[in-house]
JSON list of C-alpha atoms and ligand atoms in Angstrom, two decimals:
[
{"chain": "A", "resi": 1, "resn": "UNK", "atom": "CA", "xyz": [0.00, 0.00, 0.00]},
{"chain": "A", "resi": 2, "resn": "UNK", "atom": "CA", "xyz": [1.28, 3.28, -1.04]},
{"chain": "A", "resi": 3, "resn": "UNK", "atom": "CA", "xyz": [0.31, 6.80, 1.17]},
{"chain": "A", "resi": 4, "resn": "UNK", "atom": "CA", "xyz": [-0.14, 9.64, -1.51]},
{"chain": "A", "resi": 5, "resn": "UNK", "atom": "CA", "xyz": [-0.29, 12.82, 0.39]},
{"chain": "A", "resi": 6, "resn": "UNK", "atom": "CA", "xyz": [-1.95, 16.26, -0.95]},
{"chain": "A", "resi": 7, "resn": "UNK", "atom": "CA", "xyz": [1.02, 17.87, -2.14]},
{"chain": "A", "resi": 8, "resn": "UNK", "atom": "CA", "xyz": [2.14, 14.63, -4.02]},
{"chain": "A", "resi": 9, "resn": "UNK", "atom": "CA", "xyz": [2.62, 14.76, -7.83]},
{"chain": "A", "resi": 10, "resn": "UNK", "atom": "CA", "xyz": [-0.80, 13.20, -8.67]},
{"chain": "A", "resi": 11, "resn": "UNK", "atom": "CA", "xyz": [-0.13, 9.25, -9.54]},
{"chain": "A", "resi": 12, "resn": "UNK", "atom": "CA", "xyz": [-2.11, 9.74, -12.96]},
{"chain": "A", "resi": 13, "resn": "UNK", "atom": "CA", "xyz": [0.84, 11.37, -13.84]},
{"chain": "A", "resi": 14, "resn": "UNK", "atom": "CA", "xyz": [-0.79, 14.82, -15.02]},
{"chain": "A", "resi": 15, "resn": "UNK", "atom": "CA", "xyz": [2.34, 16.57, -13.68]},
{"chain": "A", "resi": 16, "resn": "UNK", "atom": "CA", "xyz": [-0.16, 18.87, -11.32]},
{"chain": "A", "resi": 17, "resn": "UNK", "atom": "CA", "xyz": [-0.44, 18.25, -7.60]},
{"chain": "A", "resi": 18, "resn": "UNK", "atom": "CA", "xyz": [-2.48, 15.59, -6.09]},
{"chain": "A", "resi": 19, "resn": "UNK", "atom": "CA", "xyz": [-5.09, 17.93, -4.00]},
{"chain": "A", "resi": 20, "resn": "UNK", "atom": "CA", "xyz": [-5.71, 20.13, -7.20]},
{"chain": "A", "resi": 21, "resn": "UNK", "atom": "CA", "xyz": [-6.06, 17.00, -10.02]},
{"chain": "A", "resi": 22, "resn": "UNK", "atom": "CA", "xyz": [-7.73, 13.48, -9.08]},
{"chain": "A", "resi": 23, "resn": "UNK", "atom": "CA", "xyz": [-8.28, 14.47, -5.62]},
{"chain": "A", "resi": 24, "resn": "UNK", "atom": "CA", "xyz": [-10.79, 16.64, -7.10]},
{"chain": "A", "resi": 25, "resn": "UNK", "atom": "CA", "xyz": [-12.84, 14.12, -9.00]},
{"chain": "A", "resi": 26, "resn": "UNK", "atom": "CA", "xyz": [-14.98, 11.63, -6.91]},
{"chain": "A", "resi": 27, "resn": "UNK", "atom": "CA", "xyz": [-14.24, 8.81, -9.51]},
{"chain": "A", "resi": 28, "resn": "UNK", "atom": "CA", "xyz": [-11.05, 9.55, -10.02]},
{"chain": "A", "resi": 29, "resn": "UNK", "atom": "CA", "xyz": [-9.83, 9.75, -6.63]},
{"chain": "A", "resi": 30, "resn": "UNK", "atom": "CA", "xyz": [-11.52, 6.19, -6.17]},
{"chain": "A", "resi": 31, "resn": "UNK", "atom": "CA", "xyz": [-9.40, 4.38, -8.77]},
{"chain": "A", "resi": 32, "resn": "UNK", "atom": "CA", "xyz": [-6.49, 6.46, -7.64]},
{"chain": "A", "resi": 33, "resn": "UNK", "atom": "CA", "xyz": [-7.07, 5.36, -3.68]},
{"chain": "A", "resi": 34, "resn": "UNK", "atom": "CA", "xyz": [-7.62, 1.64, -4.85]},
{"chain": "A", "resi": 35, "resn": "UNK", "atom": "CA", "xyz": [-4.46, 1.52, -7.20]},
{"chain": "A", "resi": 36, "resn": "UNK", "atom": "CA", "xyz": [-2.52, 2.69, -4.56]},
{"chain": "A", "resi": 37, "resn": "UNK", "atom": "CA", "xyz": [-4.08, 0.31, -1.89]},
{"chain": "A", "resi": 38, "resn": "UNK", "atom": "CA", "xyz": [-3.14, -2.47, -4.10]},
{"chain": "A", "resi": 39, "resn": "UNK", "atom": "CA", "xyz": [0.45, -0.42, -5.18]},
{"chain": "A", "resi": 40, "resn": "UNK", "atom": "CA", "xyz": [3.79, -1.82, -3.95]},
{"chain": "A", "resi": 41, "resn": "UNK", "atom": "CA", "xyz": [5.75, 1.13, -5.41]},
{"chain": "A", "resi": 42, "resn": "UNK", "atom": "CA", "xyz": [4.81, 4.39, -6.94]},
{"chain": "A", "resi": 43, "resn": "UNK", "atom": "CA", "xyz": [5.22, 3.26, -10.40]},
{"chain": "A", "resi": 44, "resn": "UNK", "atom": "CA", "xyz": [2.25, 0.28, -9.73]},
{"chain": "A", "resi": 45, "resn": "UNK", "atom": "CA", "xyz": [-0.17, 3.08, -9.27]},
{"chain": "A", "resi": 46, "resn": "UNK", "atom": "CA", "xyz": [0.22, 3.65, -12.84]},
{"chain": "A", "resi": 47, "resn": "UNK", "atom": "CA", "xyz": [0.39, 0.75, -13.91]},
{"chain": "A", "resi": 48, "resn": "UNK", "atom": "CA", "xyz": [-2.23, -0.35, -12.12]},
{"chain": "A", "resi": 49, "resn": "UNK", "atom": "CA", "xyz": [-4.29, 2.76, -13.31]},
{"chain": "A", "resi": 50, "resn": "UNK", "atom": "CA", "xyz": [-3.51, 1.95, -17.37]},
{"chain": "A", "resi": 51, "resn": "UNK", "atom": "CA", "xyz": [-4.84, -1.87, -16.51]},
{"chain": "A", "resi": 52, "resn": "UNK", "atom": "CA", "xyz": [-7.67, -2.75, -18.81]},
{"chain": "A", "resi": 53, "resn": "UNK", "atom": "CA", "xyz": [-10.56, -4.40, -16.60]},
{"chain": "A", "resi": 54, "resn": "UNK", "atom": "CA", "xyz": [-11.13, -8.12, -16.82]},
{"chain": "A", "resi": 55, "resn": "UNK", "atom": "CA", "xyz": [-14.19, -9.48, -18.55]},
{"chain": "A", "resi": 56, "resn": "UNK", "atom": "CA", "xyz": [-16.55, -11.51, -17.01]},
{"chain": "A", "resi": 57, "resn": "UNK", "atom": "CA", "xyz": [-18.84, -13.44, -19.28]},
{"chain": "A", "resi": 58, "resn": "UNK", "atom": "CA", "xyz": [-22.12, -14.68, -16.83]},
{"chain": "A", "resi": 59, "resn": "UNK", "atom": "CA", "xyz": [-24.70, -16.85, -17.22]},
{"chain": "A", "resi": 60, "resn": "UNK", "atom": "CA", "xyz": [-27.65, -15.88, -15.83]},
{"chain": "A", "resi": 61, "resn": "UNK", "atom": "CA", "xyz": [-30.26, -18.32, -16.17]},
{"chain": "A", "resi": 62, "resn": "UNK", "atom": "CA", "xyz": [-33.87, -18.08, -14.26]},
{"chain": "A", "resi": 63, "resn": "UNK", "atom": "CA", "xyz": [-34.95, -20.58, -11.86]},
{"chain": "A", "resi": 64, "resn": "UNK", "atom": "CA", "xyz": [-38.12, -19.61, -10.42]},
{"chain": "A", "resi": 65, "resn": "UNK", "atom": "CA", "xyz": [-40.80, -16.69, -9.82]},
{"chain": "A", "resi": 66, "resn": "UNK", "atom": "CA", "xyz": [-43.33, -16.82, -7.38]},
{"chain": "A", "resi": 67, "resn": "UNK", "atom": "CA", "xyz": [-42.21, -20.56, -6.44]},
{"chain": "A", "resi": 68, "resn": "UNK", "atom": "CA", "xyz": [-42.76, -21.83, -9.72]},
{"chain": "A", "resi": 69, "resn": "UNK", "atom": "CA", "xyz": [-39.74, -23.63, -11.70]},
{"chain": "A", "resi": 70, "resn": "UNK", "atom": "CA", "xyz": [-39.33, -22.98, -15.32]},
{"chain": "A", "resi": 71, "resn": "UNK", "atom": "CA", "xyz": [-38.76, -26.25, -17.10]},
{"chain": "A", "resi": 72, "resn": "UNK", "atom": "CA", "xyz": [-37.14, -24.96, -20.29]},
{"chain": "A", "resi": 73, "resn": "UNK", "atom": "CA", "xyz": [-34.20, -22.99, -20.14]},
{"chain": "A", "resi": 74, "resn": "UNK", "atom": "CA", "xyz": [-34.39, -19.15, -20.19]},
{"chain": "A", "resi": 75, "resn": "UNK", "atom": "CA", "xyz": [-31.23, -17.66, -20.00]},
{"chain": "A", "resi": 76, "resn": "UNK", "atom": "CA", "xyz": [-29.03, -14.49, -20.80]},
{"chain": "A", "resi": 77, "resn": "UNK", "atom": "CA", "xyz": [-25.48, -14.68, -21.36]},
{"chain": "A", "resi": 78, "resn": "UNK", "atom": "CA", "xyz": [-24.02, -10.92, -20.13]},
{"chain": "A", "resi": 79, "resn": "UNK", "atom": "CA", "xyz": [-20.41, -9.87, -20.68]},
{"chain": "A", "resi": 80, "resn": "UNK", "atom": "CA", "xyz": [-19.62, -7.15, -17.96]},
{"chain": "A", "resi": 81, "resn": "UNK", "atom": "CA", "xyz": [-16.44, -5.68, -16.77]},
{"chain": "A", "resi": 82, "resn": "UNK", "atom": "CA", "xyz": [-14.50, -6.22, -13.15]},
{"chain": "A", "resi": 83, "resn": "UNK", "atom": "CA", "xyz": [-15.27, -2.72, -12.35]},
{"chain": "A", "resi": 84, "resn": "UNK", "atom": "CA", "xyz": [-18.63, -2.28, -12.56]},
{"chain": "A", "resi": 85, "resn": "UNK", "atom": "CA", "xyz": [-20.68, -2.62, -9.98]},
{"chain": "A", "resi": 86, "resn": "UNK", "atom": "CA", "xyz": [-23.13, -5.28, -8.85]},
{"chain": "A", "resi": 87, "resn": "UNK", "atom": "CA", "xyz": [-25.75, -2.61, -9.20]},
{"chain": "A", "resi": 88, "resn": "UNK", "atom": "CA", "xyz": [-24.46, -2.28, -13.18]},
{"chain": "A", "resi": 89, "resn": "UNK", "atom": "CA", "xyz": [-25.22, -5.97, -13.26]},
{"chain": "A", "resi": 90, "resn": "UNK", "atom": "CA", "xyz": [-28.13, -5.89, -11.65]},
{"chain": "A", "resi": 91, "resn": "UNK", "atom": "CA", "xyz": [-29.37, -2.85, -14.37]},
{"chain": "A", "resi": 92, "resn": "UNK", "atom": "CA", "xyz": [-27.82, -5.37, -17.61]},
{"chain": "A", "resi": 93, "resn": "UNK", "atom": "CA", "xyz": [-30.03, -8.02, -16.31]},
{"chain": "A", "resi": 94, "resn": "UNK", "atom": "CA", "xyz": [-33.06, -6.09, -15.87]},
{"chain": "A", "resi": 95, "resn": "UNK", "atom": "CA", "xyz": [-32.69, -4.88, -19.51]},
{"chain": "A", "resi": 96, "resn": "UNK", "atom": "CA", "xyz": [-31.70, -8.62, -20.28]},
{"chain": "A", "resi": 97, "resn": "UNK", "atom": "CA", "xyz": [-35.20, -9.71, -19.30]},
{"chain": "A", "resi": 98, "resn": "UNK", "atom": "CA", "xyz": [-37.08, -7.50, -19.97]},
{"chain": "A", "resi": 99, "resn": "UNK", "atom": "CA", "xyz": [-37.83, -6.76, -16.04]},
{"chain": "A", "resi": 100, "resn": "UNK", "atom": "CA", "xyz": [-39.62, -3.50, -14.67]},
{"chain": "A", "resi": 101, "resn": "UNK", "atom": "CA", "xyz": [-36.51, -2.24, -11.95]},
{"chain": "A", "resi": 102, "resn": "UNK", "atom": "CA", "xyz": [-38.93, -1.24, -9.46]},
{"chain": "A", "resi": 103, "resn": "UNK", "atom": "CA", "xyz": [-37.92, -3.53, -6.54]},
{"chain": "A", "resi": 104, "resn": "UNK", "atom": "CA", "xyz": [-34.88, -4.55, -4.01]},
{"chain": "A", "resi": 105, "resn": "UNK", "atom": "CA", "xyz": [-32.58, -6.57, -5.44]},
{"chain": "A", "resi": 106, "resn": "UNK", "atom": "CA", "xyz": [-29.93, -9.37, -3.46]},
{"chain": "A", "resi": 107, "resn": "UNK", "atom": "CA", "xyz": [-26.81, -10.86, -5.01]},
{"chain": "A", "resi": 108, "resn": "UNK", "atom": "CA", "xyz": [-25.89, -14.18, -2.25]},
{"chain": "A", "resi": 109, "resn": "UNK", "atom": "CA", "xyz": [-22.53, -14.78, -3.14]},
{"chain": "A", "resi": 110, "resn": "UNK", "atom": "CA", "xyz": [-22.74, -17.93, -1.15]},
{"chain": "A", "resi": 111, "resn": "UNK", "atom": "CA", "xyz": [-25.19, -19.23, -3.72]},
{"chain": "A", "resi": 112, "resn": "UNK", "atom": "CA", "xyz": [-27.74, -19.49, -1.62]},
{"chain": "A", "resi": 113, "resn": "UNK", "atom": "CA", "xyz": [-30.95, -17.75, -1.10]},
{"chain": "A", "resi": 114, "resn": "UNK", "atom": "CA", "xyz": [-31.82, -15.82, 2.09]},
{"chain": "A", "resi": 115, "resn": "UNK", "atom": "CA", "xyz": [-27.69, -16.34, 3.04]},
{"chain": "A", "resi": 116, "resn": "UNK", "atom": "CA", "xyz": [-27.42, -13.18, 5.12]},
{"chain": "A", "resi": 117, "resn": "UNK", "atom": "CA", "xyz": [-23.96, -13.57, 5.79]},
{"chain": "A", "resi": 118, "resn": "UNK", "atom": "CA", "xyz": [-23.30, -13.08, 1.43]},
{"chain": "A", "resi": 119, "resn": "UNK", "atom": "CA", "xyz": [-25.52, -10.85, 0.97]},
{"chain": "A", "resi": 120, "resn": "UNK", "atom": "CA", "xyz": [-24.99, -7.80, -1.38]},
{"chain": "A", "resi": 121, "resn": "UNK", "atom": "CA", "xyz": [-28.44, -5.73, -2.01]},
{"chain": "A", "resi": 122, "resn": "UNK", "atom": "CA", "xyz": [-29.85, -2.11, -3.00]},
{"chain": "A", "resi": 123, "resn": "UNK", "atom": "CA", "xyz": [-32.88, -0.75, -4.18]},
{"chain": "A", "resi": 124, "resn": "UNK", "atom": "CA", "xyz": [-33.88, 0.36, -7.74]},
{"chain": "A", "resi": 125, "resn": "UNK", "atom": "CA", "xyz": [-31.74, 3.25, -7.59]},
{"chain": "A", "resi": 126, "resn": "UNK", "atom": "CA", "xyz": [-28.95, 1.38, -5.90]},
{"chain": "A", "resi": 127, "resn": "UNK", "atom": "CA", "xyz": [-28.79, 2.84, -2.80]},
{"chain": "A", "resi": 128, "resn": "UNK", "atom": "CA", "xyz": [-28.15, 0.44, 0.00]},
{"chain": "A", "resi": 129, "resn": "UNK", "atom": "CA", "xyz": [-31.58, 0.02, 2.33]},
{"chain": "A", "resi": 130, "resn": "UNK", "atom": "CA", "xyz": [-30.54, -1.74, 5.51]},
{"chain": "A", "resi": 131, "resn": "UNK", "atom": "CA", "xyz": [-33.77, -2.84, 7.01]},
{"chain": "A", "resi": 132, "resn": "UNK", "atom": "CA", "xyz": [-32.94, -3.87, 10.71]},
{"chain": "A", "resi": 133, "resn": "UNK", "atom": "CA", "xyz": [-30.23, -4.09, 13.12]},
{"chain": "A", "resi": 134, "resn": "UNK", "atom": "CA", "xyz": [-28.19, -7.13, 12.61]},
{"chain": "A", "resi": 135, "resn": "UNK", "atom": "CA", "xyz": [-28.70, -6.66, 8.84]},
{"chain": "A", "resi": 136, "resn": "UNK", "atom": "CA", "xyz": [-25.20, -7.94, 7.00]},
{"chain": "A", "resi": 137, "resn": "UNK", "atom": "CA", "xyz": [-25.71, -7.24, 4.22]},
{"chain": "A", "resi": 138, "resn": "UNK", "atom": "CA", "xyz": [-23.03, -5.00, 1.82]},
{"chain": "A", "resi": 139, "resn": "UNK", "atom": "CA", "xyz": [-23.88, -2.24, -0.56]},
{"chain": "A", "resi": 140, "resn": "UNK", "atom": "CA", "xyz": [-24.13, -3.44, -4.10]},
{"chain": "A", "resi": 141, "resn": "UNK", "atom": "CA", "xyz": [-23.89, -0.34, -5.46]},
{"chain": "A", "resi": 142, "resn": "UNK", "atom": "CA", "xyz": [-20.37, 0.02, -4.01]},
{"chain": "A", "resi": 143, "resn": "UNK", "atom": "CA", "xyz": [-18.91, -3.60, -5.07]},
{"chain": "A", "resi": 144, "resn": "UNK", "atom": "CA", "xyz": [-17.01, -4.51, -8.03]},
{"chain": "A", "resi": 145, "resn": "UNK", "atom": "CA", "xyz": [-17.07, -7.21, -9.71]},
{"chain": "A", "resi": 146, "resn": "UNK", "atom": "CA", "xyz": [-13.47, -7.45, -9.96]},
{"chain": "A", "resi": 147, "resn": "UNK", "atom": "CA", "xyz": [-13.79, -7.39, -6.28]},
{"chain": "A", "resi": 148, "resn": "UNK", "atom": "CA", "xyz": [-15.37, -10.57, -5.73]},
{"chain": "A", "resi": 149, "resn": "UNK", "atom": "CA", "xyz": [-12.99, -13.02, -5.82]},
{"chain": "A", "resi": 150, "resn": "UNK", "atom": "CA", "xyz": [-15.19, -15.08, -9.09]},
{"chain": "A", "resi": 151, "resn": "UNK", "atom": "CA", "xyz": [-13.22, -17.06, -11.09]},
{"chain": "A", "resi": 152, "resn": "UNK", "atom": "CA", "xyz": [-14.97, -19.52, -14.06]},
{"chain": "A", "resi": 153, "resn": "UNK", "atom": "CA", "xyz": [-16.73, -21.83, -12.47]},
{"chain": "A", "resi": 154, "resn": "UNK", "atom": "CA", "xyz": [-18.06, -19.65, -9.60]},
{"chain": "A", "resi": 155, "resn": "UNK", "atom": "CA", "xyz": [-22.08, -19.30, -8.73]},
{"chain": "A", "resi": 156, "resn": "UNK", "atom": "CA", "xyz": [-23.95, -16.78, -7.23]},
{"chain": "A", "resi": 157, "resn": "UNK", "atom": "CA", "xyz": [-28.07, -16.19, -6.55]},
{"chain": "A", "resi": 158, "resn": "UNK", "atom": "CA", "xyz": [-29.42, -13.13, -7.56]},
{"chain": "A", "resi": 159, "resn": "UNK", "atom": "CA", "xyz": [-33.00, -12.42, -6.56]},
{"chain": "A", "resi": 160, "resn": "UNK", "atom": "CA", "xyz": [-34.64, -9.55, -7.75]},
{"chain": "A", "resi": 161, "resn": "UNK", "atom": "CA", "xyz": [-38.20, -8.73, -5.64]},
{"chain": "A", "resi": 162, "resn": "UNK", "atom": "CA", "xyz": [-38.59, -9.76, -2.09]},
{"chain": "A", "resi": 163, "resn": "UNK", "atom": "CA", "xyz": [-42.45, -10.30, -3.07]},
{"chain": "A", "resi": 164, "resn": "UNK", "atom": "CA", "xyz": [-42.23, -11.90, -6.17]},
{"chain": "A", "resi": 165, "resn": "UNK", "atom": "CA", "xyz": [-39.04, -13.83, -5.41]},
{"chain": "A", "resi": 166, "resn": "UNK", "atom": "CA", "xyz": [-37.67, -13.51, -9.04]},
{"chain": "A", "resi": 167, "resn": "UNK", "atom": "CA", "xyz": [-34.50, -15.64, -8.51]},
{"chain": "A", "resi": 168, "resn": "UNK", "atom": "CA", "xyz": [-31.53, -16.42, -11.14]},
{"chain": "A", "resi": 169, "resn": "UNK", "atom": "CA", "xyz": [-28.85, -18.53, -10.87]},
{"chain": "A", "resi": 170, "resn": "UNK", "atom": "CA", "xyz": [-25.33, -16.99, -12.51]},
{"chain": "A", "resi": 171, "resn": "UNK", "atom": "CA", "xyz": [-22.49, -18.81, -13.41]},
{"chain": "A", "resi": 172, "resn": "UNK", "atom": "CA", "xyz": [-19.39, -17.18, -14.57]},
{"chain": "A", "resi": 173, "resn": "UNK", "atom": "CA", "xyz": [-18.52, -18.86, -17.90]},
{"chain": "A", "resi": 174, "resn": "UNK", "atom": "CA", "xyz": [-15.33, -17.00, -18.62]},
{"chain": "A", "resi": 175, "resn": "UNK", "atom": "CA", "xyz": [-13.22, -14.70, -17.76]},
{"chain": "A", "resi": 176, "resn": "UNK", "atom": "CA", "xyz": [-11.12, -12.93, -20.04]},
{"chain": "A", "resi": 177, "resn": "UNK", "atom": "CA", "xyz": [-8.94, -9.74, -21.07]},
{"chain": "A", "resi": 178, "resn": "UNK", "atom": "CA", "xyz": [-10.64, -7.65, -23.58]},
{"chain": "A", "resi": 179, "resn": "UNK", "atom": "CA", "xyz": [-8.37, -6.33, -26.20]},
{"chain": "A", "resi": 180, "resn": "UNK", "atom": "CA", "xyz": [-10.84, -5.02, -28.36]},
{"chain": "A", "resi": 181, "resn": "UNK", "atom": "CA", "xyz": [-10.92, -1.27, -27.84]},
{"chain": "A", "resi": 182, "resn": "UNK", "atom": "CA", "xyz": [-14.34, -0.34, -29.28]},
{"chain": "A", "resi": 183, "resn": "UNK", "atom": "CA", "xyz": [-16.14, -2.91, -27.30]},
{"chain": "A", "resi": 184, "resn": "UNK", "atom": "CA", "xyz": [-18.36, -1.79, -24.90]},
{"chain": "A", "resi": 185, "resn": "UNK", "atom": "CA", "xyz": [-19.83, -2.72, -21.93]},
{"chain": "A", "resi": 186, "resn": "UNK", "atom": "CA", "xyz": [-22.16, -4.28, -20.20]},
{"chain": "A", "resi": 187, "resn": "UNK", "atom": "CA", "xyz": [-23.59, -6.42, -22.91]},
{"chain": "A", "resi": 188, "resn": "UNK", "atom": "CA", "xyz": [-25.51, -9.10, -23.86]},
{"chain": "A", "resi": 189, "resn": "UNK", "atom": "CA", "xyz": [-24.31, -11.74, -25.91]},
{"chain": "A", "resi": 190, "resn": "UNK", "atom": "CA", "xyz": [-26.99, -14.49, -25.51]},
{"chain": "A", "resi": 191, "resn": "UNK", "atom": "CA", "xyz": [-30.25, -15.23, -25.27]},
{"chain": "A", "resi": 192, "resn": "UNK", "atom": "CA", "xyz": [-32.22, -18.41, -24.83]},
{"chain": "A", "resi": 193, "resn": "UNK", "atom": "CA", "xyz": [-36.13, -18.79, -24.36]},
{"chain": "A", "resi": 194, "resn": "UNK", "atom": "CA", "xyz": [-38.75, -16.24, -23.89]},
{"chain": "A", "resi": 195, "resn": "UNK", "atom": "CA", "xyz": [-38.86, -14.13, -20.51]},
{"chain": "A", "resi": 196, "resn": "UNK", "atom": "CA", "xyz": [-41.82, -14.42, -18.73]},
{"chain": "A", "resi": 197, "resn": "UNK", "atom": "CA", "xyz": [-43.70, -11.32, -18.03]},
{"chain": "A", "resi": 198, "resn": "UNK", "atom": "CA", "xyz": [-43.35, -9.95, -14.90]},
{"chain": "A", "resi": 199, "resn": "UNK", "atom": "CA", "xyz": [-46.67, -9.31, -13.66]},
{"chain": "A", "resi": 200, "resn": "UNK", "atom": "CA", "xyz": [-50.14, -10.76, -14.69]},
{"chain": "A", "resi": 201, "resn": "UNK", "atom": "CA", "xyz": [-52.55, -8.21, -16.23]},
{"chain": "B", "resi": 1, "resn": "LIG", "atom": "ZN1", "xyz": [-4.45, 13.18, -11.47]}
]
């Protein structure tokens, strides 16, 4: 972990002072503080900084609504980057299936439902609702993928509605360095079967 101080040369490398160039900027001041968390020496900040994100390709496939199992396969494939947040992912899949995004949302990292303990969660506009004392769980809004630990192979539960209890099972599928510089992301590369709609007229 490297300290950077006010009056430090900036790590981006801008040649102005810290306090008057990332320290400025919300977002840039994040990536700045979390290079330099992960920083051994100065020059790692940069490096660090000039790293292009890894790409996680997910498979989100849903299980149930309401307690009823689908028996055919509906799934999504979504290609997202380590630093967005759970809340981006949570906004691809919404546009993946077509859902309204007017509930709270869980990610259980455990991969399983109702695990407190794993439990990432916000509401619609991604703000983190804590409902009780003794309430785990951790701001998805704030998490990055890239911050998770998943590796191919790994599952995770998403649920989307507390009422509803829309709930998807993800698996990451790949992960990979993106060397394509026009690609953008989050995006969907997949579909399979017809989304239910969300609520009966
Ligand atoms: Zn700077």
């Amino acid at each position: 972990m490297i300290e950077i101080r006010r009056n430090d040369p900036c790590p981006c490398g801008s040649g102005k002072k810290y306090k008057k160039c990332c320290y400025m900027d919300k977002e840039k001041n994040w990536k700045i503080l979390r290079a330099a968390n992960r920083a051994q020496t100065r020059k790692d900040i940069i490096k660090i900084l000039n790293e292009r994100p890894q790409v996680y390709k997910l498979k989100v496939k849903l299980d149930s609504m309401k307690a009823e199992h689908f028996k055919s396969t509906i799934s999504r494939n979504i290609e997202i980057e380590g630093t967005d947040t759970l809340y981006d992912l949570h906004l691809e899949i919404q546009r993946a299936f077509n859902w309204d995004n007017d509930h709270m949302f869980s990610f259980f990292m455990s991969n399983q439902i109702w695990d407190k303990q794993s439990e990432y969660k916000a509401n619609p506009l991604g703000e983190h609702m804590v409902s009780s004392f003794g309430d785990t769980s951790k701001p998805a809004g704030e998490t990055e993928i890239g911050d998770l630990s998943l590796q191919k192979g790994s599952s995770f539960k998403y649920l989307f509605d507390f009422g509803d209890e829309i709930i998807h099972s993800i698996e990451v599928v790949e992960v990979y360095e993106n060397n394509d510089p026009d690609a953008s992301f989050p995006r969907l590369v997949k579909s399979v079967g017809k989304a239910p709609p969300q609520y009966e007229w």
